[in-house]
Short mmCIF file of C-alpha atoms and ligand atoms in Angstrom, two decimals:
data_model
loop_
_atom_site.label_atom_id
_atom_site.label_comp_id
_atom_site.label_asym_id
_atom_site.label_seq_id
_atom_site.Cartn_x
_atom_site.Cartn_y
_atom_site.Cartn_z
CA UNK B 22 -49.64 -31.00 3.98
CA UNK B 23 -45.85 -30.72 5.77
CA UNK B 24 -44.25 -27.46 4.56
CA UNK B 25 -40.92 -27.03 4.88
CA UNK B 26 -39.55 -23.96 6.32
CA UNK B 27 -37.16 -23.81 2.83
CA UNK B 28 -40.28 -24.20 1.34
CA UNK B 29 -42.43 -21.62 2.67
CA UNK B 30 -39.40 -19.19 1.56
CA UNK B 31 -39.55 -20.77 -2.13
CA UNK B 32 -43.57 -19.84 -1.99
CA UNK B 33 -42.44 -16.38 -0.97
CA UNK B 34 -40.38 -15.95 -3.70
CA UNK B 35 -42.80 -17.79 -6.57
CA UNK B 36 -45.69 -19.85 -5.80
CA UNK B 37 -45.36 -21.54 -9.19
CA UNK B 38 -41.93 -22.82 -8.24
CA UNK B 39 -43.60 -23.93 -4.69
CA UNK B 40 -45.89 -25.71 -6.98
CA UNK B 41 -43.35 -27.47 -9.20
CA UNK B 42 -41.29 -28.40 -6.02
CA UNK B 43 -43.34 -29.78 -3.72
CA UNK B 44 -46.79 -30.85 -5.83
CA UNK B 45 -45.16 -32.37 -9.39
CA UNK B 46 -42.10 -33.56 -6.75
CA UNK B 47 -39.56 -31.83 -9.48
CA UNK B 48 -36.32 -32.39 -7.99
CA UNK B 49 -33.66 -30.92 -10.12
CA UNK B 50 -30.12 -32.74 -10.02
CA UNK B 51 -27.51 -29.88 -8.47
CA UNK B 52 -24.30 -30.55 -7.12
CA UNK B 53 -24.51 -27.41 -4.84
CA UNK B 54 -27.37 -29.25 -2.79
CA UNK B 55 -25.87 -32.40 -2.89
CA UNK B 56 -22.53 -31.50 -1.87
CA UNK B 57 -23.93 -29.71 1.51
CA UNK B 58 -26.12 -32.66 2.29
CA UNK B 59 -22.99 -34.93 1.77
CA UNK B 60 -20.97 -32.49 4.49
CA UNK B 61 -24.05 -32.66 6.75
CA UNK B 62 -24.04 -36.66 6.71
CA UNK B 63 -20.13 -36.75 6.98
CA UNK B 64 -20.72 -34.55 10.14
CA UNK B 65 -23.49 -36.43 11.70
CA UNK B 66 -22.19 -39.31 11.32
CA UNK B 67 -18.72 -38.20 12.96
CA UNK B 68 -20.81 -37.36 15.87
CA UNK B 69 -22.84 -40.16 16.31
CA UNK B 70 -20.52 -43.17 15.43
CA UNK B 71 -17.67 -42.10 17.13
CA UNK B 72 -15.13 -44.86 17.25
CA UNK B 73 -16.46 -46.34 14.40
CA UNK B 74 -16.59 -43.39 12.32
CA UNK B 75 -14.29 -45.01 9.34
CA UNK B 76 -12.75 -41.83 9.10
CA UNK B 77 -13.55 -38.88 7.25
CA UNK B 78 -12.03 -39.56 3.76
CA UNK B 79 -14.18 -42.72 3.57
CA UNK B 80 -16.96 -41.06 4.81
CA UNK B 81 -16.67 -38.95 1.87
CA UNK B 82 -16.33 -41.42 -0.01
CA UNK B 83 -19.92 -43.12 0.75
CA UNK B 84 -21.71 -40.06 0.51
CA UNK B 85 -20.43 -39.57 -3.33
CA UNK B 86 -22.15 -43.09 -4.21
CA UNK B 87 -25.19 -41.72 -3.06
CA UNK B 88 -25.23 -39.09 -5.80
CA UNK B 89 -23.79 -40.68 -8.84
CA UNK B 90 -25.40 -37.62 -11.45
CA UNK B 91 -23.57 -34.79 -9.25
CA UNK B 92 -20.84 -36.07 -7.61
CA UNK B 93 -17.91 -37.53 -8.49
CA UNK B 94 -13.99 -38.57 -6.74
CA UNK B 95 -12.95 -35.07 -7.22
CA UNK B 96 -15.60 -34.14 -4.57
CA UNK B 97 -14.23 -36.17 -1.88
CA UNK B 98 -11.79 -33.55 -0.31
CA UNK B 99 -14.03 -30.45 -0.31
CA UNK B 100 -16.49 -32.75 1.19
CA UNK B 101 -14.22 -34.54 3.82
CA UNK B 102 -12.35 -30.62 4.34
CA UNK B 103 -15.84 -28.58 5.18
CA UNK B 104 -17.40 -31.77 7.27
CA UNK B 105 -14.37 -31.06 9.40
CA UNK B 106 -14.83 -27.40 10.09
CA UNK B 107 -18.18 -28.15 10.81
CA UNK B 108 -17.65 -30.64 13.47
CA UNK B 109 -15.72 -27.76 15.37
CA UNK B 110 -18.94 -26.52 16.20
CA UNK B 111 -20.53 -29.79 18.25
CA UNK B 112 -17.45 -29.20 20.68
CA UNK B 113 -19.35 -25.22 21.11
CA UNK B 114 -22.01 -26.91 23.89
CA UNK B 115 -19.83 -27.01 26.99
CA UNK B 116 -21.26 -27.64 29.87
CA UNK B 117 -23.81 -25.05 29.76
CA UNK B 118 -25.68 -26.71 26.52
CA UNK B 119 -26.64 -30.06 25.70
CA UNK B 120 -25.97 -30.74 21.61
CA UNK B 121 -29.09 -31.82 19.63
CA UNK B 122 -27.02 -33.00 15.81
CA UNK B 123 -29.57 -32.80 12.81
CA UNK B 124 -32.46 -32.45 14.70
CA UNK B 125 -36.05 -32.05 12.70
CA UNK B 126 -39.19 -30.11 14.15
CA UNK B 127 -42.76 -29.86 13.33
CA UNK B 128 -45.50 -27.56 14.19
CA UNK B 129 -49.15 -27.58 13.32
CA UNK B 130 -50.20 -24.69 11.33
CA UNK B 131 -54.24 -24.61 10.70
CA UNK B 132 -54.51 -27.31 8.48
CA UNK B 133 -51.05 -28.34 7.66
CA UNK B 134 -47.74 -28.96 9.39
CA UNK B 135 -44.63 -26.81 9.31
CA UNK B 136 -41.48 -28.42 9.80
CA UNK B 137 -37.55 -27.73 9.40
CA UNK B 138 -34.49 -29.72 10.34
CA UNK B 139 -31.37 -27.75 11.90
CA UNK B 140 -27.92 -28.31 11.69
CA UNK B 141 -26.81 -28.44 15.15
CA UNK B 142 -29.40 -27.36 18.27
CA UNK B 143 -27.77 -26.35 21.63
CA UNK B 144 -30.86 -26.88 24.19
CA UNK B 145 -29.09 -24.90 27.61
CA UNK B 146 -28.89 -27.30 30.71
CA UNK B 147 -29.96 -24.36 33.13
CA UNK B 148 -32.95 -22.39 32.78
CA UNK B 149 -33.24 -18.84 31.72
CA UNK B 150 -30.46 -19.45 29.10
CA UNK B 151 -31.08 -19.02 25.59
CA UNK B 152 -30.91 -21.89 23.09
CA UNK B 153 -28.75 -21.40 20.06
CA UNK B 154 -29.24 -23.26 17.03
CA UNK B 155 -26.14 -23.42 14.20
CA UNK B 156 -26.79 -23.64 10.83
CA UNK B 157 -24.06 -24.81 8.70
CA UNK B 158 -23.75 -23.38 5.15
CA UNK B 159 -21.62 -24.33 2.33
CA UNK B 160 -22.79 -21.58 -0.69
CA UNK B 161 -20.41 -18.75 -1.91
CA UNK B 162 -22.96 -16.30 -1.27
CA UNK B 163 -23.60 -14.62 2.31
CA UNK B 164 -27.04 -14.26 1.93
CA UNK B 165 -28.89 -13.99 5.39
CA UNK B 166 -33.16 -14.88 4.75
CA UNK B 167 -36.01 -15.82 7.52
CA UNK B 168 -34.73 -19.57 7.70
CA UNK B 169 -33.40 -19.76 11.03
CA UNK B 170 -36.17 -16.91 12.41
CA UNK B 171 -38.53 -19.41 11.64
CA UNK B 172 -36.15 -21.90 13.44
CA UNK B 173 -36.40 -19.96 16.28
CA UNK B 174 -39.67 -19.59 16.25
CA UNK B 175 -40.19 -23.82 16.03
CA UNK B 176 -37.93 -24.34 18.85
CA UNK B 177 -39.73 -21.84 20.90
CA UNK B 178 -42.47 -23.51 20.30
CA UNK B 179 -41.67 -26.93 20.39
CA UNK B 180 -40.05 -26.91 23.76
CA UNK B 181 -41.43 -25.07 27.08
CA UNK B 182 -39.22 -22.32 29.30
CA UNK B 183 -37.71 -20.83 25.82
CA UNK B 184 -37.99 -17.66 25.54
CA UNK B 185 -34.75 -16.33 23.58
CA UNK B 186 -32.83 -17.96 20.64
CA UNK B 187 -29.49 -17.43 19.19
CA UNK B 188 -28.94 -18.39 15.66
CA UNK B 189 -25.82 -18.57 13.63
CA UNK B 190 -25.24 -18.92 10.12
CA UNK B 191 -21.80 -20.77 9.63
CA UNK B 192 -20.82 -20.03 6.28
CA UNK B 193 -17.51 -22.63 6.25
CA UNK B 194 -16.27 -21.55 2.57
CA UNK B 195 -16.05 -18.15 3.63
CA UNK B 196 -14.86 -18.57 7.29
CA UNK B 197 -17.62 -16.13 7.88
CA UNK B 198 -20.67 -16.00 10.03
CA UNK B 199 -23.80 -14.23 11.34
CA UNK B 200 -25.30 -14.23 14.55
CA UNK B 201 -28.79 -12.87 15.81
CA UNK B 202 -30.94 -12.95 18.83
CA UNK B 203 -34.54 -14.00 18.67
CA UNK B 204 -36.67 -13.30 21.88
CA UNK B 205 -40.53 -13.86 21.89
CA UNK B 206 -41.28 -10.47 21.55
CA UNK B 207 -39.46 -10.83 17.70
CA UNK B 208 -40.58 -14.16 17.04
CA UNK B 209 -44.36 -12.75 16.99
CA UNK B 210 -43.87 -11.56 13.56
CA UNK B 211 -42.56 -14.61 12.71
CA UNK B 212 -45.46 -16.29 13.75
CA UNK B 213 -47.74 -13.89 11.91
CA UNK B 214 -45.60 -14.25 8.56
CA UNK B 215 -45.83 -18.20 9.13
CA UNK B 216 -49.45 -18.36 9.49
CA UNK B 217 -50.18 -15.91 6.83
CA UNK B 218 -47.64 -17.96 4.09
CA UNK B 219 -49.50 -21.18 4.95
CA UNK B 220 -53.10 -19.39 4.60
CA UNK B 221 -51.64 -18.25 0.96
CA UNK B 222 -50.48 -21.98 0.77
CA UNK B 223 -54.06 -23.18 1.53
CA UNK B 224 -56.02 -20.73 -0.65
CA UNK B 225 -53.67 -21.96 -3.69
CA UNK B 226 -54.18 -26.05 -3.17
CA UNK B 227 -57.98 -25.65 -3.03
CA UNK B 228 -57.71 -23.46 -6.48
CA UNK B 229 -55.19 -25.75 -7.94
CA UNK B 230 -52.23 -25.43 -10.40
CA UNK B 231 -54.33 -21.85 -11.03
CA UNK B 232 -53.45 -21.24 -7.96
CA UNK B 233 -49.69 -20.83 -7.53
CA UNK B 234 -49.03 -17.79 -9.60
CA UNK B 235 -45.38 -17.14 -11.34
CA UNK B 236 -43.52 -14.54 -10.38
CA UNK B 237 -40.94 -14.12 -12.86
CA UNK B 238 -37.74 -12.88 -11.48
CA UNK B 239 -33.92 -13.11 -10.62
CA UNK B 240 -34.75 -16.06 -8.87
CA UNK B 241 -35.61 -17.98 -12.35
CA UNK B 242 -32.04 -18.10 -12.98
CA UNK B 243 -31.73 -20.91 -10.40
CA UNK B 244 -34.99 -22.68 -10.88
CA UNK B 245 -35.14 -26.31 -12.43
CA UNK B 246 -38.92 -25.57 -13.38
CA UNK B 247 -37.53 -22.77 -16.02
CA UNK B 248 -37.89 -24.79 -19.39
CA UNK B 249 -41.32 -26.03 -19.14
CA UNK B 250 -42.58 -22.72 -16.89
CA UNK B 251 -45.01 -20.14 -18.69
CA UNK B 252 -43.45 -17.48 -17.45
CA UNK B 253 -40.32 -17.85 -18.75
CA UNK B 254 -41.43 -18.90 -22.57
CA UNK B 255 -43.56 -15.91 -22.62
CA UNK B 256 -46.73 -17.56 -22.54
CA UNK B 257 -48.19 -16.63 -19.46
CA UNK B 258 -50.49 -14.38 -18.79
CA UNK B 259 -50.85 -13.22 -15.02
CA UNK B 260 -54.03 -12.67 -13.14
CA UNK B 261 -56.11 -9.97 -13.88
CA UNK B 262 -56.30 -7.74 -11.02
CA UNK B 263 -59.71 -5.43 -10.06
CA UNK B 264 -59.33 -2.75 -12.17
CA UNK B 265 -58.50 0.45 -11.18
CA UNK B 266 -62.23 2.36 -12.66
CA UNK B 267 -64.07 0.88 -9.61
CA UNK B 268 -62.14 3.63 -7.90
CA UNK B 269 -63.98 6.72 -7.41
CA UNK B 270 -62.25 9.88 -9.59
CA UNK B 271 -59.00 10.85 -7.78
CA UNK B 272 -60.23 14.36 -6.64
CA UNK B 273 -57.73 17.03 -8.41
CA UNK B 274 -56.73 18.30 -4.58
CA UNK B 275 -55.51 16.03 -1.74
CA UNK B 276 -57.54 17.84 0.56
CA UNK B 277 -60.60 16.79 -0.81
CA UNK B 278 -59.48 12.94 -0.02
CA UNK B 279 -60.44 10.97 2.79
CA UNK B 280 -58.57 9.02 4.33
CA UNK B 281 -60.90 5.71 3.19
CA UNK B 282 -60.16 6.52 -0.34
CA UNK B 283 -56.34 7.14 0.42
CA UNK B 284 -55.89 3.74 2.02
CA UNK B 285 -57.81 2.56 -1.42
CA UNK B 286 -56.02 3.91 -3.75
CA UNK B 287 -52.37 3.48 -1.84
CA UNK B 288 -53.10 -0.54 -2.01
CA UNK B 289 -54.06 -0.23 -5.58
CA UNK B 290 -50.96 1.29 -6.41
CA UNK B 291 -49.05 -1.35 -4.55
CA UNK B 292 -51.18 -4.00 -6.67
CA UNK B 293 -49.81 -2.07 -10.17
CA UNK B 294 -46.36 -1.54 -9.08
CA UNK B 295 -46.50 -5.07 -8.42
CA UNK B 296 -47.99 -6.03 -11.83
CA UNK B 297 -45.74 -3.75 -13.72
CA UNK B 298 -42.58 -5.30 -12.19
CA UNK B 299 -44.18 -8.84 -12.84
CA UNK B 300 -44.74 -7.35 -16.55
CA UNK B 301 -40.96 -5.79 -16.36
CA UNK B 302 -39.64 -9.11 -15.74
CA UNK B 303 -41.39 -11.21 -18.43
CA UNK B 304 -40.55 -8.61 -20.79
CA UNK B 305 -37.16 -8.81 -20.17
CA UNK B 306 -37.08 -12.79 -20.01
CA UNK B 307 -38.95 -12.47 -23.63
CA UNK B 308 -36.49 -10.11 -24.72
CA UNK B 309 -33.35 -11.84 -23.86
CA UNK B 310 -34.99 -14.54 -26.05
CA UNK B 311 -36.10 -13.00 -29.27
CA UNK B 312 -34.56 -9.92 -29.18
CA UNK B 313 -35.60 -5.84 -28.60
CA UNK B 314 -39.00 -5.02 -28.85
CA UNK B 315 -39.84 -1.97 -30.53
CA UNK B 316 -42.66 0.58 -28.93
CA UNK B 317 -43.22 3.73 -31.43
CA UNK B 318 -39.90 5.32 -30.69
CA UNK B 319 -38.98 3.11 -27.65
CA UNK B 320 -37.22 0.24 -27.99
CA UNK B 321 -36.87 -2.16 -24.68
CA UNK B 322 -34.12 -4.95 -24.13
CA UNK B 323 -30.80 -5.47 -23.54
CA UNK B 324 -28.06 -2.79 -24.93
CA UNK B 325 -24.24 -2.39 -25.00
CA UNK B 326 -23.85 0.09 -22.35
CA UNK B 327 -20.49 2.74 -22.29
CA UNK B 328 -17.74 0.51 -20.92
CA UNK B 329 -17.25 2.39 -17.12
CA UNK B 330 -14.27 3.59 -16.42
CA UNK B 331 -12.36 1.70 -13.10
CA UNK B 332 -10.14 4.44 -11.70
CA UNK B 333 -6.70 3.21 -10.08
CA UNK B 334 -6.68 4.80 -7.05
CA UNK B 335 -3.47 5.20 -6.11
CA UNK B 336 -2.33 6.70 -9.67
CA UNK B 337 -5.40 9.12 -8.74
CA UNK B 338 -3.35 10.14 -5.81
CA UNK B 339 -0.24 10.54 -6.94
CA UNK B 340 -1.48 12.78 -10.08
CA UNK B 341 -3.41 15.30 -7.60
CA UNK B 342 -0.04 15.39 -5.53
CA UNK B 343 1.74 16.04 -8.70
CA UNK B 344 -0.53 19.02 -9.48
CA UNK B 345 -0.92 20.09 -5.63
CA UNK B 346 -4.21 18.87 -5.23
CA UNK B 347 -5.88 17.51 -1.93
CA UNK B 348 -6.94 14.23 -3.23
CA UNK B 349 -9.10 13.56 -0.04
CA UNK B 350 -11.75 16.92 -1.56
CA UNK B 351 -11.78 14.19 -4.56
CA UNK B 352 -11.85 10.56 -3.01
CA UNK B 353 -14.44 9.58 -0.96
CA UNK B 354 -15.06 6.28 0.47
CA UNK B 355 -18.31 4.84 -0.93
CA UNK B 356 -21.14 3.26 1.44
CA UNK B 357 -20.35 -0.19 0.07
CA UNK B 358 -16.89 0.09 0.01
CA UNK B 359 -17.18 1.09 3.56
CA UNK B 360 -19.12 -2.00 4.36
CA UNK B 361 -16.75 -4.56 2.88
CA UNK B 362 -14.05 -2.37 5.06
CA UNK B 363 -15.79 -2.54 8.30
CA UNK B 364 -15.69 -6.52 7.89
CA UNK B 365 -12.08 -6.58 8.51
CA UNK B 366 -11.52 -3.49 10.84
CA UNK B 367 -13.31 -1.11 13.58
CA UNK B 368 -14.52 2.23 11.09
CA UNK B 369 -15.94 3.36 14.69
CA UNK B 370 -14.93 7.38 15.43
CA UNK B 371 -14.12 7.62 11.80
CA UNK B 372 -16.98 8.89 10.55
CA UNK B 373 -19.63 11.65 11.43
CA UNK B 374 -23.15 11.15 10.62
CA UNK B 375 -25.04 13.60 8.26
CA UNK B 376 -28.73 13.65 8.84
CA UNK B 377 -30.88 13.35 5.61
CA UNK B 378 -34.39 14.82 5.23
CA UNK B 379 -36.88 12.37 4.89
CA UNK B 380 -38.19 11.85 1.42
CA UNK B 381 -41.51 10.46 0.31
CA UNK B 382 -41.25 6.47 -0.46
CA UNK B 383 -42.79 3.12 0.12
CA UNK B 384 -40.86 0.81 2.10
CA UNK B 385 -41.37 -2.62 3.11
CA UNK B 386 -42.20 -2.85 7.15
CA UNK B 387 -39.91 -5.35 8.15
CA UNK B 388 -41.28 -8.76 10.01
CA UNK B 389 -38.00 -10.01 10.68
CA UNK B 390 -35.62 -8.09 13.81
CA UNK B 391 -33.03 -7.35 12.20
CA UNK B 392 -32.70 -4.64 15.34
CA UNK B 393 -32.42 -7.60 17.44
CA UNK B 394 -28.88 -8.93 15.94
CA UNK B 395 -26.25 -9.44 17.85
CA UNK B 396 -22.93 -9.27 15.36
CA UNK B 397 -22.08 -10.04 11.98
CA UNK B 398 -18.05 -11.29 12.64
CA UNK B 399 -15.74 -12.51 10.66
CA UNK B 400 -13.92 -14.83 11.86
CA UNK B 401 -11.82 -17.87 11.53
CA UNK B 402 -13.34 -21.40 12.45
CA UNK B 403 -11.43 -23.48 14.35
CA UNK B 404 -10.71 -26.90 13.05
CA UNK B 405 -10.74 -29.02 16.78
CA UNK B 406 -10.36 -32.06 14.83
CA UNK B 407 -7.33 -32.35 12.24
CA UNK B 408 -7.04 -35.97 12.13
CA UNK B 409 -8.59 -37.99 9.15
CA UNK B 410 -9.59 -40.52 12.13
CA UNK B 411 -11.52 -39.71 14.80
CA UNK B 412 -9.63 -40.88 17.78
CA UNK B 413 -12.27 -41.45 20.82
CA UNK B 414 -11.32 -38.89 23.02
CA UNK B 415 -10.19 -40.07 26.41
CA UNK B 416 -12.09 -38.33 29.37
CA UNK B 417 -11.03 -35.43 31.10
CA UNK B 418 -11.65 -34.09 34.19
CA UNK B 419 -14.36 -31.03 32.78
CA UNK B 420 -15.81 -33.84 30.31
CA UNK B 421 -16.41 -35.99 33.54
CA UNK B 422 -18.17 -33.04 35.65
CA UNK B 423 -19.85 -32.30 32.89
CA UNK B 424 -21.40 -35.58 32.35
CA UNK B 425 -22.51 -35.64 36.00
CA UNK B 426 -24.07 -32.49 35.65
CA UNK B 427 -25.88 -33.65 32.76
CA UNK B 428 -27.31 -36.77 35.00
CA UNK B 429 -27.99 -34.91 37.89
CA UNK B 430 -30.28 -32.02 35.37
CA UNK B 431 -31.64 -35.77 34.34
CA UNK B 432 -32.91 -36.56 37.89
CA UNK B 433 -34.01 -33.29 38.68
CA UNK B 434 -31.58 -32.25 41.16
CA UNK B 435 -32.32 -28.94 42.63
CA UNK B 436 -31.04 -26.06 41.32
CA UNK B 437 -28.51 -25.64 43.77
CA UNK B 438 -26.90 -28.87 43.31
CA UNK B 439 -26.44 -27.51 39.20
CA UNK B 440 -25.37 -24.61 40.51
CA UNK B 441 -22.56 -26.30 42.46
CA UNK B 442 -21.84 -28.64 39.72
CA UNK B 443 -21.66 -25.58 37.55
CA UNK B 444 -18.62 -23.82 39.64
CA UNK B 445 -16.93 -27.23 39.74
CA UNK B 446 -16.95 -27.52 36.01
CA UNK B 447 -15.58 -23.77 35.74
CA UNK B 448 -12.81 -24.88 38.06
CA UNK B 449 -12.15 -28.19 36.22
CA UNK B 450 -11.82 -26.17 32.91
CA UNK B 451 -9.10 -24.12 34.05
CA UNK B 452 -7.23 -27.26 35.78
CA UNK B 453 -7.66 -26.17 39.00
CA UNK B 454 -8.98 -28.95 41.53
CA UNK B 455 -8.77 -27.39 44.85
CA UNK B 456 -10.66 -26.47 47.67
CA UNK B 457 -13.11 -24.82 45.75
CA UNK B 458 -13.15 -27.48 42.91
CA UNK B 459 -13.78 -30.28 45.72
CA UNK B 460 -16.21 -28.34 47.91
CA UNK B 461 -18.77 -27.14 45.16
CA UNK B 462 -18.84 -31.14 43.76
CA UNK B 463 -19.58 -32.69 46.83
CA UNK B 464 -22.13 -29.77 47.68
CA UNK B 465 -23.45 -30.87 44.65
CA UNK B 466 -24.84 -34.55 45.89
CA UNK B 467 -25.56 -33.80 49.32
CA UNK B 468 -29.50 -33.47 48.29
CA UNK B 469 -32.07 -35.47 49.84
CA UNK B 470 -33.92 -37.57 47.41
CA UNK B 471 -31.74 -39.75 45.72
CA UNK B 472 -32.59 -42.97 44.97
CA UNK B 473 -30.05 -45.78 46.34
CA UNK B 474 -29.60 -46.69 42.50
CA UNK B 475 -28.67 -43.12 41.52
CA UNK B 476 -26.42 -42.10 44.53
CA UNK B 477 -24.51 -45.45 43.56
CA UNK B 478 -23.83 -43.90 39.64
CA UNK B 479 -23.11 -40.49 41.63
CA UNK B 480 -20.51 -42.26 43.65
CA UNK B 481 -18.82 -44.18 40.92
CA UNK B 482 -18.72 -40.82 38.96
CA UNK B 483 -17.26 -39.19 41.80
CA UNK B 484 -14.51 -41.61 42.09
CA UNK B 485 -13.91 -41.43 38.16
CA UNK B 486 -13.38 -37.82 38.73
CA UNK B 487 -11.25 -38.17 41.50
CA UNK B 488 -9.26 -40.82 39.60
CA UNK B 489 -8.78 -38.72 36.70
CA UNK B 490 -7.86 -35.18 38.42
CA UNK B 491 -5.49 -37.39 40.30
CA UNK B 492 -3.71 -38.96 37.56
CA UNK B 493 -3.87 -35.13 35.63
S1 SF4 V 16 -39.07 -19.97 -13.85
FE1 SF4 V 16 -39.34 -18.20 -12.55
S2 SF4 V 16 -41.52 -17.75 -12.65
FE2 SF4 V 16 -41.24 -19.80 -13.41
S3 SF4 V 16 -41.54 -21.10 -11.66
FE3 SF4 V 16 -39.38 -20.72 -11.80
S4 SF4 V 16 -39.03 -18.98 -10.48
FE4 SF4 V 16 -41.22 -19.05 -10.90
#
């Protein structure tokens, strides 16, 4: 079986949704989804038709007629708008990174295959440079998951002498994004969580629809198998676990435990925690349906709570100052507030940082490294291309070097020659052509090797570029 990589997050989440996904084929009709794979056409197809791109109203336009039940007229400018914010980011290669639009791969896992198609892939011309791969997302909610680790992980995989990956998640309604570094050393526990997902995968297909257990939480609120899931109408029962007697009699001091019987009994209490939260969140799915459930003298549902008071801050202040008051013994800044803050300026030297004594807890150890991220910026996308029609660009001098750099990585020029083509493009980007410009580009061909039918294309792109930084 292919797995997706969106997929193998769904399974994480709840294998029963997995199951109703990508077994029964249930494909729920949601604008959402439809209107991001419209901007990711739009895109694509600005890059790869170029002068016949029809424009990117039009464009629009056809992509709505592909989804009749979602999408309507009204569609065609947020479509055509985020397409072209997108596109901003195919112009990001320079001359350092070749631009791979849309591209799909696939790995073999054991028996199956996983596979996962990015937005834009930047494969570096020079080795030792990382590739970066740019994920383009159009929901309201910046919510960073595994996706492009796994990414990562596939391009490491897929293509020899790449060891580090940069990933960014473009979040074009928000003018947002999020960057983070992969190197191998990270994408091991990637490779462990793949292998172990698909394993789970495995083990549920040879048990059947048995297999793919629900797991009733938030994440029902956006799932098209709701109606006709158990879970949900209260009618499923989940899988008995061992139970808990074939545990020896928890000795009345820790001393007397050994460590064998604490690792048993600390994974049985994982297993109830994790049944009593599965229980927790049928129970509240049943409740929300028919009502509180009364326990002796508990009752369990949803209840009114006391309306909470929203202070006005600034009233706050002024009433201390009234009364003589240092408001700033009162007011503190909370932790999330502080987070939302520090997305639009530097909270750096104002803080001080108060140790806490470590308390007792489980905690999750994390697979993905997060300590390996880069930045989370905010910043504004730039919009390189304002026109509704794409205009073929005419060439410049730097689009010229570049494309000779390009052929000579093509027919394996030495490093030295890439190097030198390198230094001219620098040059060429900053509009100067002069001693240094001309001296690294014609360092650049004098290589042994060539054969006559290449060094003829190298001369005729020579004399382009010549023609061009002339008539600049
Ligand atoms: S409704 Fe909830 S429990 Fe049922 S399949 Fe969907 S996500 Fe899973």
């Amino acid at each position: 079986m292919n797995v997706r990589v969106t997929s193998l997050l769904t399974f994480e989440d709840c294998p029963r949704r997995f199951f109703a996904e990508n077994i029964l084929g249930l494909k729920v009709p949601s604008a959402a989804a439809d209107i991001g794979t419209a901007i990711h056409t739009v895109a694509e197809r600005w890059y790869k038709e170029g002068k016949n791109f029809p424009g990117f109203k039009k464009a629009a336009e056809d992509e709505i007629k592909k989804f009749p039940d979602t999408l309507n007229i009204e569609n065609v400018i947020e479509i055509a708008g985020l397409a072209k914010k997108f596109i901003s980011v195919y112009g990001e290669g320079g001359f350092d990174y070749q631009v791979i639009p849309e591209i799909r791969l696939q790995i073999p896992v054991g028996r199956h295959t996983v596979s996962g198609q990015m937005d834009a892939l930047f494969m570096p011309l020079f080795p030792g440079m990382p590739a970066k791969i740019v994920d383009l997302k159009t929901g309201r909610n910046r919510a960073v998951t595994k996706q492009l680790a796994i990414y990562a992980f596939l391009v490491v995989k897929s293509f020899g002498g790449i060891h580090d990956v940069l990933v960014r998640y473009e979040w074009v309604r928000l003018n947002e994004k999020d960057e983070y570094h992969y190197s191998e050393k990270n994408l091991i526990e990637i490779e462990l969580w793949i292998n172990q997902q698909v394993k789970q995968i495995d083990k549920a297909l040879r048990k059947g629809e048995e297999g793919f257990t629900c797991n009733p939480g938030h994440v029902c609120a956006y799932c098209g198998y709701a109606q006709q899931c158990p879970a949900t109408s209260g009618d499923y029962n989940p899988p008995v676990e061992d139970s808990i007697e074939d545990l020896a009699e928890l000795p009345t001091s820790p001393e007397l435990l050994t460590s064998e019987m604490a690792e048993k009994y600390a994974s049985r209490l994982l297993a109830l925690q994790g049944k009593v939260k599965q229980i927790e969140n049928v129970l509240k799915i049943w409740t929300e349906k028919h009502g509180p459930l009364l326990v002796g003298d508990q009752a369990m549902g949803k209840f009114e709570k006391a309306a909470q008071r929203q202070f006005d801050v600034k009233k706050v202040i002024e009433r201390c100052q009234e009364r003589g008051l240092n408001p700033l013994e009162y007011i503190t800044l909370s932790s999330t507030a502080a987070k939302k803050l520090e997305r639009k300026i530097d909270l750096e030297g104002c803080y001080t940082e108060k140790p806490s004594p470590p308390t007792w807890s489980i905690k999750k150890v994390e697979t993905v490294g997060l300590e390996s991220t880069v930045n989370t910026v905010k910043e504004t996308v730039e919009i390189l291309a304002e026109d509704e029609k794409a205009v073929p660009e005419q060439p410049t001098v730097s689009s010229l070097v570049k494309d000779f750099g390009v052929f000579l990585k093509g027919a394996e020029a030495p490093q030295e020659a890439l190097e030198n083509v390198r230094v001219a493009y620098r040059c060429s980007e900053s509009g100067k052509y002069d001693e240094t410009f001309w001296d690294a580009l014609m360092s650049a061909v004098a290589w042994q090797g060539l054969q006559n039918e290449k060094a003829q294309e190298i001369a005729y792109m020579i004399q382009q570029i010549e023609n061009v930084a002339q008539a600049g």
